[in-house]
Amino acid sequence: MKSDINISVIDRSGNEHQLSGPTDMNLNLMELLKMSEFPIEGTCGGMAMCASCHVYVLSDHNLTEKSNEEMAMLDESWDTKDNSRLSCQLKLSASLDGILVELAPEQ
């Protein structure tokens, strides 16, 4: 069973980066972005309480539904779009393989 997935990330300057992340370590996308030194704060530690890890999902992936907490936080956030997600709420799993995300503007 494949334990690493590939993720493409567009930074705030418009440059695309390729990441590989493990699916067997219970990590989320925010943690992978922070480990890869992207300017993601993750102030709340992944609790869907701050929106400092806001991304846009540009690819067509079947993602988990947004929780009520995630929707509420995005409602209070700036620059949200229909494809906005909190990267802390996207667990690294096989369903994210090949996903393309763009970092939202800093808040």
Tab-separated table of C-alpha atoms in Angstrom:
chain	number	residue	atom	x	y	z
A	1	MET	CA	0.000	0.000	0.000
A	2	LYS	CA	1.328	3.406	-0.998
A	3	SER	CA	2.045	5.537	2.063
A	4	ASP	CA	3.134	8.813	0.398
A	5	ILE	CA	0.980	11.150	-1.654
A	6	ASN	CA	1.921	13.963	-4.030
A	7	ILE	CA	0.615	17.479	-3.474
A	8	SER	CA	1.078	20.585	-5.624
A	9	VAL	CA	1.101	23.950	-3.866
A	10	ILE	CA	0.956	27.402	-5.445
A	11	ASP	CA	2.591	29.933	-3.126
A	12	ARG	CA	1.557	33.566	-2.700
A	13	SER	CA	3.967	34.606	-5.474
A	14	GLY	CA	2.296	32.247	-7.964
A	15	ASN	CA	5.089	29.645	-7.989
A	16	GLU	CA	4.118	25.972	-7.988
A	17	HIS	CA	5.879	23.505	-5.685
A	18	GLN	CA	5.688	19.707	-5.492
A	19	LEU	CA	5.442	18.061	-2.079
A	20	SER	CA	5.309	14.478	-0.943
A	21	GLY	CA	3.552	13.629	2.286
A	22	PRO	CA	3.071	10.461	4.333
A	23	THR	CA	-0.422	9.106	4.872
A	24	ASP	CA	0.579	6.842	7.747
A	25	MET	CA	1.548	9.503	10.322
A	26	ASN	CA	-1.866	11.092	11.023
A	27	LEU	CA	-0.733	14.471	9.636
A	28	ASN	CA	-2.907	17.125	8.052
A	29	LEU	CA	-2.102	19.389	5.112
A	30	MET	CA	-1.345	22.366	7.379
A	31	GLU	CA	1.337	20.383	9.199
A	32	LEU	CA	2.926	19.314	5.901
A	33	LEU	CA	2.917	22.920	4.654
A	34	LYS	CA	4.553	24.134	7.874
A	35	MET	CA	7.180	21.361	7.761
A	36	SER	CA	7.895	22.385	4.151
A	37	GLU	CA	8.479	25.975	5.322
A	38	PHE	CA	5.466	27.583	3.662
A	39	PRO	CA	4.271	30.754	5.440
A	40	ILE	CA	1.329	29.063	7.154
A	41	GLU	CA	0.848	30.084	10.775
A	42	GLY	CA	-1.526	27.452	12.103
A	43	THR	CA	-2.017	29.646	15.153
A	44	CYS	CA	-4.744	27.477	16.711
A	45	GLY	CA	-2.792	24.244	16.232
A	46	GLY	CA	-5.265	22.663	13.835
A	47	MET	CA	-8.498	23.241	15.760
A	48	ALA	CA	-10.312	25.174	12.943
A	49	MET	CA	-10.354	28.281	15.134
A	50	CYS	CA	-8.176	30.827	13.303
A	51	ALA	CA	-8.152	30.424	9.466
A	52	SER	CA	-4.403	31.167	9.318
A	53	CYS	CA	-4.003	27.984	7.221
A	54	HIS	CA	-6.612	28.967	4.604
A	55	VAL	CA	-6.038	27.493	1.126
A	56	TYR	CA	-7.952	27.251	-2.145
A	57	VAL	CA	-8.413	23.746	-3.560
A	58	LEU	CA	-7.905	24.120	-7.322
A	59	SER	CA	-8.186	20.471	-8.349
A	60	ASP	CA	-11.320	18.352	-8.493
A	61	HIS	CA	-10.922	16.072	-5.478
A	62	ASN	CA	-13.606	14.349	-3.452
A	63	LEU	CA	-12.807	15.922	-0.084
A	64	THR	CA	-14.402	15.394	3.291
A	65	GLU	CA	-17.297	17.732	3.997
A	66	LYS	CA	-16.530	20.940	5.848
A	67	SER	CA	-17.390	20.704	9.530
A	68	ASN	CA	-19.641	23.322	11.124
A	69	GLU	CA	-16.554	24.762	12.837
A	70	GLU	CA	-14.650	25.037	9.553
A	71	MET	CA	-17.603	26.673	7.783
A	72	ALA	CA	-18.058	29.159	10.641
A	73	MET	CA	-14.373	30.107	10.592
A	74	LEU	CA	-14.352	30.534	6.811
A	75	ASP	CA	-17.496	32.707	7.075
A	76	GLU	CA	-15.502	35.081	9.310
A	77	SER	CA	-12.375	34.970	7.148
A	78	TRP	CA	-11.177	37.259	4.364
A	79	ASP	CA	-10.846	36.341	0.686
A	80	THR	CA	-12.936	33.169	0.911
A	81	LYS	CA	-14.202	31.380	-2.180
A	82	ASP	CA	-16.357	28.318	-2.799
A	83	ASN	CA	-13.170	26.216	-2.919
A	84	SER	CA	-11.753	27.602	0.356
A	85	ARG	CA	-10.640	25.087	2.979
A	86	LEU	CA	-8.677	25.182	6.196
A	87	SER	CA	-5.656	23.019	5.480
A	88	CYS	CA	-5.651	21.812	9.097
A	89	GLN	CA	-8.927	20.035	8.370
A	90	LEU	CA	-7.558	18.049	5.410
A	91	LYS	CA	-5.967	14.873	6.744
A	92	LEU	CA	-3.221	13.465	4.520
A	93	SER	CA	-4.832	10.423	2.928
A	94	ALA	CA	-4.858	8.630	-0.414
A	95	SER	CA	-7.878	10.730	-1.439
A	96	LEU	CA	-5.626	13.838	-1.499
A	97	ASP	CA	-3.066	12.308	-3.873
A	98	GLY	CA	-2.436	14.748	-6.731
A	99	ILE	CA	-4.339	17.622	-5.111
A	100	LEU	CA	-3.506	21.191	-6.180
A	101	VAL	CA	-3.907	23.922	-3.576
A	102	GLU	CA	-3.095	27.614	-3.546
A	103	LEU	CA	-2.213	29.538	-0.400
A	104	ALA	CA	-4.817	32.197	0.340
A	105	PRO	CA	-3.587	35.772	0.880
A	106	GLU	CA	-2.273	36.572	4.346
A	107	GLN	CA	-4.905	37.874	6.719
